Coordinates of C-alpha atoms in Angstrom, one line a residue:
M1 CA 112.8 139.9 117.6
G2 CA 109.1 139.9 117.7
R3 CA 108.5 136.1 118.4
S4 CA 109.2 136.2 122.0
P5 CA 109.4 139.8 123.5
R6 CA 108.3 138.9 126.8
R7 CA 111.2 136.5 127.2
D8 CA 113.7 138.8 125.6
L9 CA 112.9 141.8 127.6
L10 CA 112.9 139.6 131.0
A11 CA 116.4 138.2 130.0
G12 CA 117.7 141.7 129.0
L13 CA 116.9 142.9 132.3
T14 CA 118.6 140.0 134.3
V15 CA 121.8 140.7 132.3
A16 CA 121.5 144.2 132.8
I17 CA 121.2 143.9 136.5
V18 CA 124.5 141.1 136.3
A19 CA 126.3 143.2 134.1
L20 CA 126.0 146.4 136.1
P21 CA 128.6 145.5 138.7
L22 CA 130.8 144.0 136.2
A23 CA 130.9 146.9 133.9
L24 CA 132.0 149.3 136.7
G25 CA 134.4 146.7 138.3
F26 CA 136.1 146.1 134.9
G27 CA 136.1 150.1 134.3
V28 CA 137.9 150.6 137.4
S29 CA 140.2 147.7 137.2
S30 CA 141.2 148.9 133.8
G31 CA 142.4 152.1 135.1
L32 CA 140.0 154.5 133.2
G33 CA 137.1 154.4 135.9
A34 CA 133.7 153.2 136.4
E35 CA 132.5 155.6 133.9
A36 CA 134.6 153.9 130.9
G37 CA 133.0 150.4 131.8
L38 CA 129.4 151.6 131.8
A39 CA 130.1 153.4 128.2
T40 CA 131.4 150.0 127.0
A41 CA 128.6 148.2 128.4
V42 CA 126.1 150.7 126.9
V43 CA 127.6 151.3 123.6
A44 CA 129.3 148.4 122.6
G45 CA 126.8 146.0 124.1
A46 CA 123.9 147.8 121.8
L47 CA 126.2 148.0 118.5
A48 CA 127.4 144.4 118.8
A49 CA 123.7 143.2 119.4
V50 CA 122.7 145.2 116.1
F51 CA 125.6 144.1 114.0
G52 CA 127.1 140.9 115.4
G53 CA 126.7 137.5 114.3
S54 CA 125.1 135.7 117.4
H55 CA 121.5 136.3 118.4
L56 CA 122.4 135.8 121.9
Q57 CA 125.7 136.9 122.5
V58 CA 126.0 139.9 125.0
S59 CA 129.1 142.2 124.8
G60 CA 131.0 144.5 126.9
P61 CA 134.2 144.8 129.3
T62 CA 135.5 141.7 130.4
G63 CA 138.0 140.4 132.9
A64 CA 140.3 138.9 130.2
M65 CA 140.6 142.3 128.3
T66 CA 141.2 144.0 131.5
V67 CA 144.5 142.1 132.1
V68 CA 145.5 143.1 128.8
L69 CA 144.8 146.6 129.4
V70 CA 146.6 147.2 132.6
P71 CA 149.8 147.6 131.0
I72 CA 148.7 149.8 128.1
V73 CA 147.3 152.5 130.7
A74 CA 150.5 152.3 132.6
A75 CA 152.7 152.7 129.6
H76 CA 150.3 155.2 127.4
G77 CA 147.6 156.4 129.7
A78 CA 144.1 156.8 129.3
G79 CA 144.4 158.1 125.9
G80 CA 146.4 155.3 124.7
V81 CA 143.8 152.8 125.6
L82 CA 141.4 154.6 123.8
M83 CA 143.5 154.6 120.7
V84 CA 144.2 150.9 120.9
G85 CA 140.4 149.9 121.1
L86 CA 139.8 152.2 118.1
L87 CA 142.7 150.7 116.3
A88 CA 141.5 146.8 117.3
G89 CA 138.2 147.7 116.0
L90 CA 139.4 148.7 112.6
L91 CA 141.4 145.5 112.6
L92 CA 138.4 143.3 113.5
V93 CA 136.4 144.9 110.6
A94 CA 139.3 144.0 108.3
L95 CA 139.3 140.4 109.8
A96 CA 135.7 140.2 109.1
L97 CA 135.8 141.3 105.4
A98 CA 138.7 138.8 105.0
R99 CA 136.2 136.1 106.2
A100 CA 138.6 135.2 108.9
G101 CA 136.0 134.1 111.2
R102 CA 135.4 130.9 109.5
W103 CA 138.7 129.3 110.9
M104 CA 137.0 129.2 114.3
S105 CA 135.1 126.3 112.9
Y106 CA 138.4 124.1 113.0
V107 CA 138.6 124.6 116.8
P108 CA 138.2 121.0 118.1
A109 CA 134.9 120.5 120.6
S110 CA 137.5 119.1 123.3
V111 CA 139.2 122.7 123.2
V112 CA 135.6 124.3 123.6
E113 CA 134.4 122.2 126.5
G114 CA 137.5 122.7 128.1
F115 CA 137.2 126.5 127.6
T116 CA 133.8 126.6 128.8
L117 CA 134.5 124.5 132.0
G118 CA 137.7 126.5 132.6
I119 CA 135.8 129.9 132.1
A120 CA 133.0 128.6 134.5
C121 CA 135.6 128.0 137.0
V122 CA 137.1 131.5 136.6
I123 CA 133.8 133.4 137.1
A124 CA 132.9 131.3 140.1
L125 CA 136.4 132.1 141.6
Q126 CA 135.8 135.7 140.6
Q127 CA 133.0 136.1 142.9
V128 CA 134.5 134.3 145.8
P129 CA 135.4 137.7 147.4
G130 CA 132.1 139.2 146.9
A131 CA 130.4 136.2 148.1
L132 CA 132.5 135.8 151.4
G133 CA 132.0 140.0 152.1
V134 CA 135.5 140.3 151.6
A135 CA 136.3 143.9 150.1
D136 CA 140.1 144.1 149.9
A137 CA 140.8 141.1 147.9
E138 CA 143.1 142.2 145.0
G139 CA 145.4 140.4 142.5
E140 CA 145.7 139.3 139.0
R141 CA 145.4 135.6 139.4
V142 CA 141.9 134.5 140.2
L143 CA 143.3 131.4 142.2
A144 CA 145.5 133.9 144.3
V145 CA 142.5 136.5 144.9
A146 CA 140.1 133.6 145.8
W147 CA 142.5 132.1 148.3
H148 CA 143.5 135.5 149.9
A149 CA 139.6 136.0 150.4
V150 CA 139.1 132.7 152.1
G151 CA 142.0 133.5 154.6
S152 CA 140.3 136.9 155.3
F153 CA 137.0 135.3 155.7
V154 CA 138.4 132.7 158.1
R155 CA 139.9 135.5 160.2
D156 CA 136.7 137.7 160.0
P157 CA 133.8 135.8 159.0
N158 CA 130.8 137.5 157.3
V159 CA 127.7 135.2 157.7
T160 CA 125.6 138.1 156.4
A161 CA 127.4 138.1 152.9
V162 CA 127.6 134.5 152.5
S163 CA 124.0 133.9 153.5
L164 CA 122.6 136.1 151.1
A165 CA 124.9 134.8 148.1
A166 CA 124.0 130.9 149.2
G167 CA 120.3 132.1 148.9
V168 CA 120.5 133.7 145.6
V169 CA 122.4 130.4 144.3
A170 CA 119.9 128.1 146.0
V171 CA 116.8 130.0 144.7
M172 CA 118.4 130.2 141.1
L173 CA 119.3 126.6 140.7
A174 CA 116.1 125.3 142.4
G175 CA 114.0 127.4 140.5
A176 CA 115.3 126.7 137.2
R177 CA 114.6 122.9 137.8
W178 CA 111.1 123.6 139.2
R179 CA 110.0 126.3 136.7
P180 CA 112.4 127.2 134.1
S181 CA 110.2 129.7 132.3
L182 CA 110.3 132.2 135.5
P183 CA 113.3 134.6 135.9
F184 CA 114.3 133.3 139.0
S185 CA 117.6 135.4 138.9
I186 CA 115.5 138.4 138.9
I187 CA 113.4 137.2 141.9
A188 CA 116.4 136.1 143.8
V189 CA 118.3 139.6 143.3
V190 CA 114.9 141.6 144.4
A191 CA 114.0 139.4 147.4
A192 CA 117.7 139.4 148.7
T193 CA 117.9 143.0 148.2
L194 CA 114.7 143.6 150.1
V195 CA 115.9 141.3 152.9
A196 CA 119.2 143.3 153.3
E197 CA 117.1 146.5 153.5
V198 CA 114.4 145.5 155.9
F199 CA 116.8 143.9 158.3
H200 CA 119.5 146.7 157.9
L201 CA 122.2 143.9 157.1
D202 CA 124.8 146.5 156.9
A203 CA 127.6 143.8 156.8
A204 CA 126.3 143.2 153.1
A205 CA 128.3 146.0 151.1
P206 CA 126.3 147.6 148.3
I207 CA 127.3 148.5 144.9
G208 CA 127.8 152.0 146.0
D209 CA 127.4 155.3 144.1
L210 CA 127.0 155.1 140.3
P211 CA 128.2 157.8 137.7
A212 CA 124.9 159.8 136.5
G213 CA 125.4 159.8 132.4
L214 CA 127.7 159.1 129.5
P215 CA 130.4 161.1 128.2
V216 CA 130.2 163.4 125.2
P217 CA 131.5 161.5 122.2
S218 CA 135.1 162.9 121.2
L219 CA 137.9 162.0 119.2
G220 CA 140.4 164.2 121.0
F221 CA 142.5 161.0 122.0
L222 CA 143.7 160.5 118.8
D223 CA 147.4 160.7 118.4
L224 CA 148.8 159.7 115.1
G225 CA 152.3 160.0 116.2
A226 CA 151.6 157.1 118.8
L227 CA 150.2 154.6 115.9
G228 CA 153.5 152.7 115.7
A229 CA 154.0 152.1 119.5
L230 CA 150.2 151.3 119.9
L231 CA 149.8 149.0 116.8
P232 CA 151.1 145.8 118.5
S233 CA 148.8 146.4 121.7
A234 CA 145.9 146.7 119.3
V235 CA 146.7 143.6 117.4
A236 CA 147.0 141.9 120.9
V237 CA 143.7 143.3 121.9
A238 CA 142.0 142.5 118.4
A239 CA 143.2 139.1 118.5
L240 CA 141.9 138.4 122.1
A241 CA 138.4 140.2 121.3
A242 CA 138.2 138.0 118.3
L243 CA 138.8 134.8 120.3
E244 CA 136.8 135.5 123.4
S245 CA 133.8 136.7 121.0
L246 CA 133.9 133.9 118.8
L247 CA 134.2 131.2 121.7
S248 CA 131.5 132.9 123.7
A249 CA 129.3 132.9 120.7
R250 CA 130.0 129.1 120.0
V251 CA 129.5 128.2 123.7
A252 CA 126.0 130.3 123.5
D253 CA 125.1 128.0 120.3
G254 CA 126.1 124.8 122.6
M255 CA 123.6 125.9 125.4
T256 CA 120.6 126.3 123.1
T257 CA 119.1 124.8 120.3
G258 CA 118.6 125.8 116.8
Q259 CA 120.9 129.1 117.3
R260 CA 124.0 129.2 115.1
H261 CA 126.0 132.4 115.0
D262 CA 127.9 133.8 111.9
P263 CA 131.5 134.0 112.6
D264 CA 132.4 136.7 110.1
R265 CA 129.6 138.9 111.1
E266 CA 130.4 138.5 114.7
L267 CA 133.8 139.9 113.9
F268 CA 132.3 142.9 112.1
G269 CA 130.0 143.5 115.0
Q270 CA 132.7 143.4 117.5
G271 CA 134.9 145.9 115.2
V272 CA 131.9 148.4 115.1
A273 CA 131.4 148.3 118.7
N274 CA 135.1 148.6 119.5
I275 CA 135.4 151.4 117.0
A276 CA 132.5 153.5 118.6
A277 CA 133.4 152.5 122.2
P278 CA 136.4 154.6 122.4
L279 CA 134.6 157.9 121.2
F280 CA 132.5 157.8 124.7
G281 CA 135.4 156.9 126.7
G282 CA 135.1 153.3 126.7
V283 CA 137.3 150.5 126.9
P284 CA 137.9 147.5 124.5
A285 CA 134.8 145.3 124.3
T286 CA 134.5 141.6 123.4
G287 CA 131.3 139.1 123.8
A288 CA 131.2 138.2 127.6
I289 CA 130.6 134.8 128.4
A290 CA 129.3 135.2 132.0
R291 CA 126.5 137.7 130.6
T292 CA 126.0 135.7 127.7
A293 CA 125.5 132.7 129.6
V294 CA 123.1 134.7 131.9
N295 CA 121.2 135.7 128.6
V296 CA 120.9 132.2 127.5
R297 CA 119.9 130.7 130.7
T298 CA 117.0 133.2 131.6
G299 CA 115.2 132.7 128.1
A300 CA 116.6 134.9 125.6
A301 CA 115.6 134.0 122.0
S302 CA 116.7 137.1 120.1
R303 CA 118.7 140.3 119.7
L304 CA 116.2 142.0 121.5
A305 CA 117.6 140.6 125.0
A306 CA 121.1 142.1 124.5
L307 CA 119.5 145.4 123.1
T308 CA 117.4 145.6 126.4
H309 CA 120.3 145.0 128.6
A310 CA 122.1 148.2 126.9
A311 CA 118.9 149.8 127.0
V312 CA 118.4 149.2 130.8
L313 CA 121.9 150.0 131.6
T314 CA 121.3 153.5 129.8
V315 CA 118.1 154.1 132.2
I316 CA 120.1 152.9 134.9
V317 CA 123.0 155.3 134.4
F318 CA 120.6 158.1 133.8
A319 CA 117.7 157.4 136.1
A320 CA 117.8 154.7 138.5
A321 CA 121.5 155.0 140.0
P322 CA 120.3 155.4 143.4
L323 CA 118.1 152.2 143.7
V324 CA 120.5 150.0 141.9
S325 CA 123.5 151.1 144.2
R326 CA 121.5 149.5 147.0
I327 CA 122.0 145.8 145.5
P328 CA 124.3 143.9 147.7
L329 CA 127.6 143.1 146.0
A330 CA 127.2 139.3 147.5
V331 CA 123.8 139.1 146.0
L332 CA 125.3 139.7 142.6
A333 CA 128.0 137.3 143.3
G334 CA 125.4 134.7 143.9
V335 CA 124.1 135.2 140.6
L336 CA 127.3 134.7 138.8
V337 CA 128.2 131.7 140.9
A338 CA 125.0 130.1 139.8
T339 CA 125.2 131.0 136.2
A340 CA 128.9 129.2 136.4
I341 CA 127.5 126.2 137.6
R342 CA 124.8 126.2 135.0
M343 CA 127.2 126.8 132.3
V344 CA 128.8 123.4 133.0
H345 CA 127.1 120.5 131.3
V346 CA 128.4 117.3 133.1
A347 CA 126.7 115.0 130.2
S348 CA 128.6 116.7 127.5
L349 CA 131.9 116.9 129.1
R350 CA 131.7 113.1 130.0
A351 CA 131.0 112.4 126.6
T352 CA 133.8 114.6 125.4
A353 CA 136.2 112.7 127.8
R354 CA 135.4 109.2 127.0
A355 CA 135.5 109.7 123.1
T356 CA 139.3 109.0 122.9
R357 CA 142.1 109.6 125.4
A358 CA 143.3 112.6 123.1
D359 CA 140.2 114.4 123.7
A360 CA 140.2 114.0 127.5
V361 CA 143.8 115.2 127.6
V362 CA 142.8 118.4 125.6
L363 CA 140.0 118.9 127.6
V364 CA 141.6 119.0 130.9
L365 CA 144.6 121.0 129.5
T366 CA 142.6 123.8 128.3
A367 CA 140.3 123.9 131.4
L368 CA 143.4 124.1 133.7
A369 CA 145.1 126.4 131.6
T370 CA 142.2 128.7 131.5
V371 CA 142.1 129.0 135.1
V372 CA 145.8 129.1 135.8
L373 CA 147.0 131.1 132.6
D374 CA 144.6 133.0 130.9
L375 CA 142.0 132.6 127.9
V376 CA 144.4 133.3 125.0
Y377 CA 147.2 131.0 126.4
A378 CA 144.5 128.3 127.0
V379 CA 143.3 128.1 123.8
I380 CA 146.5 128.0 122.3
L381 CA 147.9 125.4 124.2
G382 CA 144.5 123.4 123.6
L383 CA 145.0 123.8 119.9
L384 CA 148.7 122.8 120.0
V385 CA 148.0 119.6 122.0
A386 CA 145.0 119.0 120.0
G387 CA 147.0 119.3 116.6
V388 CA 149.8 117.3 117.8
L389 CA 147.5 114.4 119.0
A390 CA 145.6 114.5 115.9
L391 CA 148.8 114.4 113.6
R392 CA 149.9 111.5 115.6
A393 CA 146.5 109.6 115.2
V394 CA 146.4 110.5 111.6
A395 CA 149.9 109.2 111.1
R396 CA 149.1 105.9 112.8
H397 CA 146.2 105.1 110.2
G398 CA 148.8 104.8 107.5
N399 CA 149.5 101.4 106.3
V400 CA 151.8 99.7 103.8
A401 CA 150.2 96.1 103.0
R402 CA 151.2 93.5 100.3
V403 CA 148.5 92.7 97.9
E404 CA 147.8 89.6 95.6
L405 CA 149.2 90.2 92.1
P406 CA 146.2 91.0 89.5
V407 CA 146.5 87.6 87.4
A408 CA 143.6 85.3 86.6
R409 CA 145.4 81.9 86.7
E410 CA 147.0 80.3 89.7
E411 CA 149.7 79.2 87.8
E412 CA 150.3 82.7 86.6
R413 CA 150.5 83.7 89.9
T414 CA 152.8 81.1 91.2
R415 CA 155.1 81.6 88.2
W416 CA 155.4 85.5 89.3
D417 CA 155.0 85.4 93.1
G418 CA 158.1 86.5 94.8
R419 CA 159.7 88.0 91.6
I420 CA 157.1 90.7 91.2
L421 CA 155.7 92.1 94.5
A422 CA 152.8 94.6 94.8
Y423 CA 152.3 96.6 97.7
R424 CA 149.4 99.1 98.6
V425 CA 149.9 102.3 100.4
E426 CA 147.0 103.7 102.3
G427 CA 146.7 106.9 104.2
P428 CA 148.2 110.1 104.2
L429 CA 151.9 110.4 103.1
F430 CA 153.2 113.3 105.1
F431 CA 155.7 114.4 107.6
A432 CA 154.2 112.9 110.6
G433 CA 154.8 109.4 109.7
A434 CA 156.1 109.0 106.1
H435 CA 159.4 107.2 107.2
R436 CA 157.6 104.8 109.3
L437 CA 154.9 104.1 106.8
L438 CA 157.7 103.0 104.1
R439 CA 159.7 101.1 106.6
E440 CA 158.4 98.0 105.5
L441 CA 159.7 98.2 102.1
S442 CA 163.3 98.0 103.4
E443 CA 162.9 94.4 104.1
V444 CA 162.3 93.6 100.5
T445 CA 165.5 91.8 99.1
D446 CA 164.7 89.2 96.9
A447 CA 162.1 90.5 94.5
R448 CA 162.9 91.7 90.8
V449 CA 160.1 94.2 90.6
V450 CA 158.1 96.1 93.2
I451 CA 155.0 97.7 92.2
L452 CA 153.7 100.5 94.7
C453 CA 150.0 101.4 94.4
L454 CA 149.1 104.9 95.5
A455 CA 145.6 105.0 94.9
R456 CA 144.6 105.1 98.5
V457 CA 146.9 107.9 99.6
S458 CA 144.8 110.5 100.8
A459 CA 147.6 113.1 100.6
V460 CA 151.2 114.0 100.1
D461 CA 153.6 116.6 101.4
A462 CA 157.2 117.3 100.5
T463 CA 158.1 115.0 103.2
G464 CA 156.1 112.1 102.1
A465 CA 157.4 112.4 98.6
L466 CA 161.1 112.6 99.9
A467 CA 160.5 109.5 101.9
L468 CA 158.9 107.7 99.1
K469 CA 161.6 108.5 96.8
D470 CA 164.1 107.4 99.3
A471 CA 162.4 104.3 99.6
V472 CA 162.4 103.7 95.9
R473 CA 166.4 104.5 95.3
A474 CA 167.0 101.9 98.4
L475 CA 165.2 99.2 96.3
E476 CA 167.0 100.2 93.3
R477 CA 170.3 100.0 95.0
R478 CA 169.3 96.3 95.6
D479 CA 168.9 96.1 92.0
I480 CA 164.9 95.7 92.5
A481 CA 162.8 98.0 90.0
V482 CA 160.0 100.0 91.1
L483 CA 156.8 100.9 89.2
L484 CA 154.1 103.4 90.7
S485 CA 150.5 103.1 89.9
G486 CA 147.2 105.0 90.7
V487 CA 149.1 108.3 91.5
R488 CA 146.4 111.1 91.7
P489 CA 146.7 114.2 89.8
E490 CA 146.9 116.4 93.0
Q491 CA 149.5 114.5 94.2
R492 CA 151.8 114.2 91.2
Q493 CA 153.3 117.6 91.7
A494 CA 154.9 117.2 94.6
L495 CA 156.1 113.7 93.7
R496 CA 157.2 115.2 90.6
A497 CA 159.2 118.1 92.3
V498 CA 161.3 115.9 94.5
G499 CA 162.0 113.4 91.5
A500 CA 160.0 110.6 92.8
L501 CA 158.4 110.1 89.3
A502 CA 161.8 110.1 87.6
P503 CA 161.9 107.2 85.0
P504 CA 164.4 104.6 85.8
P505 CA 166.9 103.1 83.3
F506 CA 164.4 100.4 81.7
G507 CA 161.5 103.0 81.0
P508 CA 158.7 105.0 82.6
R509 CA 158.4 104.3 86.3
E510 CA 154.3 105.5 86.5
C511 CA 151.2 103.4 85.4
A512 CA 147.8 104.2 85.6
T513 CA 146.7 100.9 87.5
T514 CA 148.5 97.9 89.2
A515 CA 147.3 95.8 86.5
E516 CA 149.1 97.8 83.9
A517 CA 151.9 98.0 86.1
F518 CA 151.8 94.2 86.3
A519 CA 151.7 93.8 82.6
A520 CA 154.7 96.0 82.1
A521 CA 156.7 94.5 84.5
R522 CA 155.8 91.1 83.0
A523 CA 156.6 92.2 79.8
R524 CA 160.1 94.0 80.7
W525 CA 161.0 91.0 82.4
E526 CA 160.6 88.8 79.4
R527 CA 162.4 91.3 77.4
P528 CA 166.2 90.4 77.6
G529 CA 168.0 93.1 79.4
A530 CA 164.8 95.1 80.4
V531 CA 165.4 94.3 83.9
P532 CA 168.6 93.7 86.0
A533 CA 169.1 90.1 86.8
P534 CA 168.4 89.0 90.2
P535 CA 171.0 88.9 93.1
A536 CA 173.1 86.0 93.2

């Protein structure tokens, strides 16, 4: 925190200015009021910065969480939301202690890139009403809200709001290219606010009055009798908080160099933050991608920036509310639109889309689902599609190929060629493609012995073991003896469990190597009655 304090302080100040209207708005839309949003931003923002696993993450109330909280408020009231937040915090701490955060490393890059693109589109769409100066645009889906805002703007254009928002976007984007070290977001906000004040631009609606102070900590919302009814909602809130926070932290890692978050510590920090926030009347919090992106893009280098953001919001709440209340909403919308644009790395998206067709499909589906559905459904859909495509690709890499017999002399090979055949099985022998993989063996008809070398089989599950057993039985029904070689110790259990290693009538089925299997087959061939006679 002592390496670049000036950069961190400026970044924290910028994030606080951006976070203020979001905290107020999300508090109101959750049903608990603006005061709840501010309390969450201050308390959860500070605690998550201290105890979390990301140096650059900024936490607070978010739009995705608000959508989950609205039905809880309707069913259980404000006290129910506070209780859900506390329970969700405890669940997050339990996940951290169980080291569940490491599973986030299994999320494919295509899902993360699609999520980043989708959330950038959502952030930009959320700012359309503010940037157009439309105050009555409401709804649950950002696309519908943005469309209605555009319709209202066409009927009654607000050129002032559009000009202020566009000016802020232009200054931030151009300034970032010209002099990245300067905090052009603050410069743009201050300049646009001064223009609105000096020229009395009444069409640019300001933030408005702010609550002066935070609630006194209290446990008055506790209702143990409602624990059973609220637990499912708490599980949903904890899942969303974990998912959004870890994805946000991963996005922050991708936006900078030399920064890597600790997923388990991040879950712990979010748990502590969500345990404390309800005591002050706050709603459940998560890592906030928009604020985290602003934090990174304005030069944050350590946790000091997120702590500064919480401290500045505290000062604003108690001392500077009248000044901040004059900032036009259109200006803040411009800040977030510019942030959303800068979140999108075209080169990274292009590289991921060009990697494979499966990556391109997953990226596009995740991005579309993020915009059309919501964050949780988008990530689940992306993971499911990525998993199915990955299984399909892995299954296709399996192969069964005939190999030469391990004999030194050509006349020896000629003697046994066609009578003893050796096949090497490569790749995974599992449910996604085991039967297709072993289909070639069904075409063997005139051999006396078939040797299956399994040394290059990377994995075996129950389905693969059963498929191998079926292939062996099918060959033996045609009076073709089967020997297995190179079975790995970790795969022997699955094969033994389904009976694939059961010895045939003439002796043991398994050999250590293909050479040993060939020697055993030849010896049994030469011993009368050891191997069934060839078919007529």
